[in-house]
Structure formats: C-alpha cells, structure tokens
Amino acid sequence: QVQLVESGGGSVQAGGSLRLSCAASGRTLSNYRDCMGWFRQSPGKEREGVAVIINGGGSTLYADSVKGRFTISQDNAKNTIYLQMNSQKPEDTAMYYCAARKYGCSLDPQSFNYWGQGTQVIVSS
C-alpha cells in the first residue's frame, strides 16, 4: 500500500498563490513509469485531473484549465510531489487530492489506485 498525505491548502484571493505538497510513504513508487498527480473536486462536479508527473524523467501532463498557471514538481529523495498554483481563480476552488498509480500516467482519476485524504483550496474573488 501507498500512503499519501497532502498539505498546503487554504484560502487565497484571486490572483494569489498556494503550494500544495504530497508526501508518499509505505510501498514506494520506484519504477520509472510510476506516476503521481493532483486531482480536484468541487461540490456537484466530478473529480478531474489537474496535473500528473511520471517518476522517471519527470514528464508532466496538465489540464487545459491550469496550463501556464500551475506547476507540478517532484522530489524523489523525499517521495514528495508539489503543486505550485499561481494566478488562482475562483473556479480553482475545490478539494485537492494527491493520487498515485503504478506503470503509467494519465489525467484520468479512475486509473489511480492510491489516494490521499484531500486538502481544501478556496479562492475568493
């Protein structure tokens, strides 16, 4: 099992920035094709992929809605990924979840096996 713990959520005004962190423990994701990422869900909406990063090489995928504003990064030595969120908009308000999966990377939340508890992000106008 992989345990994921998110931190860094909070409230910010539109145009502001937040950085989320996700620390992984337990069964480590050591294969170069393993993947971790960030997803979000707001009330009444389906969970959606925000950004993912592959373990080997650090290739990334972003949702169109966050391209140019959000940056996902990883620190393999710490088994931690980050999501730097800049120029935030009220529509970024959601519960943000960290997730992990083995052998492959996509923005489809249904393909991820391991999930954190989530951290709330609120962006006010």
XYZ file of N, CA and C in Angstrom:
375
model
N 0.829 -1.197 0.000
C 0.000 0.000 0.000
C 0.869 1.254 0.000
N 0.336 2.274 -0.599
C 0.992 3.585 -0.612
C 0.126 4.542 0.191
N 0.735 5.215 1.147
C 0.013 6.228 1.910
C 0.418 7.608 1.393
N -0.579 8.448 1.215
C -0.353 9.792 0.687
C -0.940 10.814 1.649
N -0.157 11.829 1.970
C -0.607 12.871 2.883
C -0.376 14.226 2.234
N -1.486 14.951 2.042
C -1.411 16.276 1.431
C -1.305 17.353 2.496
N -0.733 18.469 2.100
C -0.706 19.647 2.971
C -0.603 20.885 2.097
N -0.897 22.039 2.690
C -0.690 23.294 1.988
C -1.925 23.987 1.492
N -3.088 23.377 1.678
C -4.308 24.040 1.238
C -4.624 25.256 2.103
N -5.630 25.998 1.682
C -6.033 27.167 2.448
C -6.861 28.108 1.607
N -6.959 29.326 2.084
C -7.750 30.349 1.394
C -6.826 31.406 0.814
N -7.177 31.865 -0.370
C -6.377 32.887 -1.042
C -7.296 33.735 -1.901
N -6.915 34.951 -2.143
C -7.699 35.808 -3.027
C -7.320 35.526 -4.477
N -8.226 35.837 -5.369
C -7.966 35.656 -6.793
C -6.678 36.365 -7.181
N -5.884 35.686 -7.981
C -4.590 36.222 -8.377
C -3.450 35.789 -7.488
N -3.794 35.185 -6.363
C -2.780 34.756 -5.411
C -2.209 33.390 -5.728
N -1.364 32.902 -4.801
C -0.655 31.644 -4.994
C -0.732 30.774 -3.754
N -0.700 29.472 -3.999
C -0.584 28.479 -2.933
C 0.302 27.366 -3.456
N 0.945 26.656 -2.544
C 1.700 25.470 -2.921
C 1.227 24.286 -2.091
N 0.844 23.246 -2.781
C 0.436 22.008 -2.144
C 1.599 21.021 -2.145
N 1.640 20.203 -1.102
C 2.644 19.142 -1.011
C 1.948 17.820 -0.779
N 2.559 16.756 -1.263
C 2.042 15.412 -1.040
C 3.218 14.492 -0.769
N 3.236 13.926 0.435
C 4.306 13.007 0.819
C 3.799 11.577 0.737
N 4.565 10.731 0.072
C 4.221 9.324 -0.070
C 5.050 8.478 0.888
N 4.418 7.460 1.426
C 5.131 6.522 2.285
C 4.554 5.132 2.068
N 5.188 4.147 2.709
C 4.748 2.776 2.524
C 5.435 2.171 1.315
N 4.674 1.486 0.516
C 5.224 0.891 -0.702
C 5.647 2.012 -1.639
N 6.908 2.121 -1.890
C 7.398 3.241 -2.677
C 7.137 3.037 -4.163
N 7.035 4.131 -4.844
C 6.830 4.136 -6.289
C 8.186 4.331 -6.931
N 8.867 3.256 -7.172
C 10.246 3.354 -7.621
C 10.441 3.061 -9.094
N 9.407 2.533 -9.740
C 9.537 2.254 -11.165
C 9.487 3.550 -11.950
N 10.276 3.611 -13.025
C 10.348 4.862 -13.786
C 9.022 5.205 -14.449
N 8.114 4.225 -14.549
C 6.816 4.505 -15.172
C 5.716 4.794 -14.145
N 6.065 4.784 -12.865
C 5.057 5.104 -11.853
C 4.702 6.585 -11.931
N 3.552 6.898 -11.405
C 3.009 8.242 -11.616
C 2.343 8.772 -10.354
N 2.488 10.056 -10.118
C 1.746 10.733 -9.055
C 1.123 11.987 -9.627
N 0.057 12.435 -8.988
C -0.585 13.611 -9.542
C -1.558 14.266 -8.596
N -2.130 15.337 -9.090
C -3.109 16.117 -8.356
C -4.437 16.119 -9.097
N -5.490 15.953 -8.327
C -6.846 15.961 -8.843
C -7.664 16.894 -7.970
N -8.800 17.323 -8.468
C -9.639 18.184 -7.650
C -11.103 17.886 -7.883
N -11.890 18.221 -6.885
C -13.329 18.010 -6.972
C -14.039 19.103 -6.211
N -15.002 19.745 -6.891
C -15.839 20.741 -6.236
C -17.236 20.163 -6.114
N -18.028 20.733 -5.200
C -19.365 20.188 -4.944
C -20.195 20.093 -6.221
N -20.781 18.948 -6.436
C -21.642 18.745 -7.585
C -20.921 18.438 -8.872
N -19.608 18.362 -8.821
C -18.838 18.084 -10.027
C -18.034 16.794 -9.864
N -17.680 16.224 -10.984
C -16.849 15.034 -10.956
C -15.401 15.403 -10.647
N -14.705 14.416 -10.090
C -13.285 14.623 -9.837
C -12.555 14.745 -11.175
N -11.638 15.705 -11.265
C -10.925 15.924 -12.518
C -9.421 15.971 -12.288
N -8.688 15.559 -13.312
C -7.247 15.622 -13.245
C -6.754 17.044 -13.416
N -5.776 17.419 -12.607
C -5.189 18.751 -12.674
C -3.792 18.680 -13.292
N -2.951 17.849 -12.710
C -1.577 17.707 -13.201
C -1.007 16.395 -12.706
N -0.214 15.745 -13.542
C 0.430 14.493 -13.162
C 1.878 14.545 -13.603
N 2.700 13.738 -12.913
C 4.122 13.690 -13.221
C 4.601 12.248 -13.144
N 5.369 11.843 -14.139
C 5.865 10.477 -14.168
C 7.180 10.408 -13.413
N 7.395 9.279 -12.744
C 8.531 9.132 -11.851
C 9.868 9.287 -12.562
N 9.999 8.624 -13.679
C 11.256 8.663 -14.405
C 11.265 9.771 -15.435
N 12.155 10.706 -15.281
C 12.274 11.757 -16.270
C 11.451 12.993 -15.983
N 10.402 12.844 -15.171
C 9.617 13.999 -14.767
C 8.694 14.568 -15.816
N 8.325 13.765 -16.817
C 7.351 14.272 -17.794
C 6.041 14.593 -17.102
N 5.372 15.628 -17.604
C 4.152 16.106 -16.955
C 2.994 16.232 -17.935
N 1.801 16.197 -17.378
C 0.573 16.479 -18.118
C -0.244 17.459 -17.291
N -0.903 18.398 -17.966
C -1.727 19.377 -17.269
C -3.108 19.456 -17.908
N -4.092 19.734 -17.076
C -5.400 20.074 -17.607
C -5.305 21.427 -18.303
N -6.075 21.603 -19.352
C -6.028 22.859 -20.099
C -6.346 24.055 -19.202
N -7.204 23.842 -18.231
C -7.658 24.934 -17.378
C -6.574 25.490 -16.466
N -5.483 24.729 -16.292
C -4.432 25.194 -15.373
C -3.093 25.413 -16.066
N -3.022 25.103 -17.337
C -1.756 25.282 -18.063
C -1.294 26.729 -17.984
N -0.014 26.898 -17.699
C 0.558 28.226 -17.599
C 0.388 28.868 -16.234
N -0.437 28.255 -15.376
C -0.655 28.805 -14.032
C -0.161 27.871 -12.932
N -0.311 26.587 -13.142
C 0.077 25.578 -12.144
C 1.316 24.839 -12.629
N 2.152 24.449 -11.670
C 3.344 23.668 -11.975
C 3.461 22.515 -11.003
N 3.570 21.306 -11.543
C 3.782 20.132 -10.710
C 5.266 19.797 -10.733
N 5.778 19.390 -9.573
C 7.191 19.019 -9.491
C 7.348 17.888 -8.480
N 8.521 17.285 -8.472
C 8.741 16.157 -7.568
C 10.112 16.234 -6.926
N 10.203 15.671 -5.747
C 11.479 15.482 -5.064
C 11.551 13.999 -4.734
N 12.190 13.245 -5.592
C 12.209 11.795 -5.431
C 12.898 11.359 -4.137
N 13.881 12.128 -3.705
C 14.578 11.777 -2.473
C 13.635 11.835 -1.276
N 12.631 12.693 -1.366
C 11.677 12.843 -0.266
C 10.353 12.150 -0.555
N 10.258 11.476 -1.712
C 8.980 10.848 -2.116
C 7.832 11.847 -2.006
N 8.069 13.033 -2.500
C 7.103 14.118 -2.368
C 6.882 14.791 -3.717
N 5.628 15.144 -3.970
C 5.336 15.981 -5.127
C 4.714 17.286 -4.644
N 4.773 18.277 -5.503
C 4.277 19.603 -5.170
C 3.382 20.114 -6.300
N 2.503 21.014 -5.948
C 1.715 21.713 -6.952
C 1.772 23.199 -6.617
N 2.502 23.938 -7.421
C 2.568 25.378 -7.276
C 1.433 25.980 -8.081
N 0.555 26.691 -7.403
C -0.620 27.265 -8.048
C -0.505 28.782 -8.027
N -0.361 29.372 -9.191
C -0.254 30.825 -9.319
C -1.469 31.370 -10.066
N -1.637 32.669 -9.980
C -2.736 33.350 -10.698
C -4.054 32.621 -10.487
N -4.345 32.314 -9.261
C -5.511 31.484 -8.980
C -6.808 32.217 -9.261
N -7.800 31.438 -9.641
C -9.125 31.942 -9.985
C -10.150 31.327 -9.045
N -11.285 31.986 -8.886
C -12.338 31.394 -8.032
C -12.735 29.993 -8.470
N -12.671 29.718 -9.757
C -13.031 28.383 -10.235
C -11.999 27.314 -9.872
N -10.886 27.706 -9.292
C -9.921 26.731 -8.774
C -10.333 26.207 -7.396
N -11.358 26.803 -6.818
C -11.838 26.364 -5.510
C -12.311 24.918 -5.579
N -11.738 24.076 -4.726
C -12.065 22.650 -4.753
C -11.298 21.949 -3.632
N -11.663 20.690 -3.421
C -10.842 19.810 -2.614
C -9.791 19.223 -3.550
N -8.544 19.340 -3.174
C -7.459 18.832 -3.996
C -6.926 17.541 -3.392
N -6.812 16.543 -4.256
C -6.355 15.223 -3.830
C -5.054 14.864 -4.536
N -4.196 14.228 -3.784
C -2.995 13.624 -4.333
C -3.303 12.154 -4.617
N -2.761 11.653 -5.709
C -3.002 10.259 -6.068
C -1.760 9.656 -6.691
N -1.715 8.333 -6.683
C -0.563 7.630 -7.237
C -1.023 6.353 -7.929
N -0.261 5.934 -8.888
C -0.539 4.683 -9.579
C 0.768 4.107 -10.103
N 0.706 2.820 -10.404
C 1.864 2.134 -10.948
C 1.789 2.105 -12.462
N 2.930 2.127 -13.104
C 3.054 1.806 -14.521
C 2.136 2.599 -15.439
N 2.336 3.873 -15.480
C 1.604 4.670 -16.449
C 1.081 5.944 -15.848
N 0.784 6.896 -16.720
C 0.389 8.216 -16.256
C -0.712 8.770 -17.143
N -1.754 9.321 -16.522
C -2.794 9.996 -17.279
C -3.529 10.925 -16.326
N -4.429 11.712 -16.879
C -5.228 12.618 -16.064
C -6.571 11.998 -15.668
N -6.747 10.732 -15.975
C -7.990 10.055 -15.640
C -7.966 9.577 -14.195
N -8.785 10.146 -13.324
C -8.741 9.752 -11.914
C -9.086 8.285 -11.687
N -9.864 7.699 -12.569
C -10.259 6.309 -12.380
C -9.101 5.343 -12.552
N -8.020 5.799 -13.131
C -6.873 4.921 -13.345
C -5.900 4.939 -12.169
N -6.182 5.725 -11.147
C -5.291 5.830 -9.995
C -5.799 4.969 -8.846
N -4.840 4.293 -8.192
C -5.188 3.326 -7.159
C -5.115 3.880 -5.744
N -4.212 4.822 -5.535
C -3.933 5.290 -4.187
C -4.287 6.771 -4.087
N -4.944 7.121 -2.980
C -5.452 8.481 -2.810
C -5.165 9.003 -1.416
N -4.894 10.302 -1.336
C -4.814 10.973 -0.057
C -6.192 11.418 0.392
N -6.227 12.052 1.545
C -7.493 12.484 2.121
C -7.981 13.806 1.553
N -7.104 14.539 0.938
C -7.502 15.800 0.322
C -7.165 17.010 1.174
N -7.009 18.132 0.506
C -6.781 19.408 1.181
C -7.608 20.468 0.467
N -8.287 21.300 1.242
C -9.226 22.261 0.674
C -8.507 23.515 0.198
N -8.875 23.968 -0.984
C -8.385 25.233 -1.524
C -9.585 26.110 -1.830
N -9.578 27.320 -1.303
C -10.657 28.277 -1.533
C -10.057 29.543 -2.116
N -10.565 29.937 -3.268
C -10.095 31.155 -3.925
C -11.264 32.130 -3.972
N -11.106 33.248 -3.333
C -12.179 34.244 -3.278
C -11.923 35.356 -4.286
N -13.027 35.906 -4.777
C -12.906 36.962 -5.797
C -12.801 38.331 -5.159
